[in-house]
Amino acid sequence: MTRKVTLSAPQKEIIDVFAHIMVASDIAKNVEGMAGFLDSYLNEAMTPKQQAIWQALLNRSTQVRKDMLKELKQEKSGA
């Protein structure tokens, strides 16, 4: 049985930022004439705080990618 976890307000805020960006990305990719929507949303519609949250995700994703690749290379070489 899974225990229900309640998210804090800051956690919900972060999820909200990610959800909006995901939807803006989908619109930009899938709605004719909306190719620039994601860039517009990121640069004009988001607050500075939301932009900082997004940038933190991008920065962390870069580090996670590097770490995972390093681990996979080590596993592959048998280290």
Coordinates of C-alpha atoms in Angstrom, one line a residue:
M1 CA 0.0 0.0 0.0
T2 CA 1.4 3.4 -1.0
R3 CA 1.5 6.1 1.7
K4 CA 0.0 9.4 0.6
V5 CA 2.5 12.2 0.6
T6 CA 1.4 15.8 0.7
L7 CA 3.5 18.2 -1.2
S8 CA 4.5 21.5 0.3
A9 CA 3.6 24.8 -1.4
P10 CA 7.1 25.4 -2.7
Q11 CA 7.1 21.8 -4.2
K12 CA 3.8 22.5 -5.9
E13 CA 5.1 25.8 -7.2
I14 CA 8.1 24.0 -8.9
I15 CA 5.8 21.4 -10.4
D16 CA 3.5 24.1 -11.7
V17 CA 6.5 25.8 -13.4
F18 CA 7.5 22.5 -15.1
A19 CA 3.9 21.7 -16.1
H20 CA 3.5 25.1 -17.8
I21 CA 6.8 24.8 -19.7
M22 CA 5.9 21.2 -20.8
V23 CA 2.5 22.5 -22.1
A24 CA 4.1 25.5 -23.8
S25 CA 6.6 23.1 -25.4
D26 CA 3.8 20.9 -26.7
I27 CA 2.0 23.8 -28.1
A28 CA 5.1 25.1 -29.9
K29 CA 5.7 21.7 -31.4
N30 CA 2.1 20.6 -32.3
V31 CA 0.1 23.7 -33.0
E32 CA 0.6 25.2 -36.5
G33 CA 1.9 28.8 -36.4
M34 CA 3.0 28.5 -32.8
A35 CA 6.7 27.4 -33.3
G36 CA 8.0 30.4 -31.3
F37 CA 5.6 30.0 -28.4
L38 CA 8.0 28.2 -26.0
D39 CA 10.7 30.9 -26.4
S40 CA 8.1 33.6 -26.0
Y41 CA 6.7 32.0 -22.9
L42 CA 10.1 31.4 -21.3
N43 CA 11.3 35.0 -21.9
E44 CA 8.1 37.0 -21.5
A45 CA 5.4 35.2 -19.5
M46 CA 7.5 33.8 -16.7
T47 CA 8.3 35.7 -13.6
P48 CA 12.0 36.1 -12.6
K49 CA 11.4 33.5 -9.8
Q50 CA 9.9 31.0 -12.3
Q51 CA 12.8 31.6 -14.7
A52 CA 15.2 30.9 -11.8
I53 CA 13.4 27.6 -11.1
W54 CA 13.7 26.6 -14.8
Q55 CA 17.4 27.5 -15.0
A56 CA 18.0 25.5 -11.8
L57 CA 16.4 22.5 -13.5
L58 CA 18.5 23.0 -16.6
N59 CA 21.7 23.3 -14.6
R60 CA 20.9 20.2 -12.5
S61 CA 19.9 18.2 -15.6
T62 CA 23.3 18.9 -17.1
Q63 CA 25.1 17.6 -14.1
V64 CA 22.9 14.6 -13.7
R65 CA 23.5 13.7 -17.4
K66 CA 27.3 13.9 -16.9
D67 CA 27.1 11.8 -13.7
M68 CA 24.9 9.2 -15.3
L69 CA 27.1 8.9 -18.4
K70 CA 30.2 8.5 -16.2
E71 CA 28.4 5.7 -14.2
L72 CA 27.3 3.9 -17.3
K73 CA 30.8 4.1 -18.8
Q74 CA 32.2 2.7 -15.5
E75 CA 29.7 -0.1 -15.5
K76 CA 30.4 -0.9 -19.2
S77 CA 34.2 -1.1 -18.5
G78 CA 33.6 -3.3 -15.5
A79 CA 35.0 -0.8 -13.0

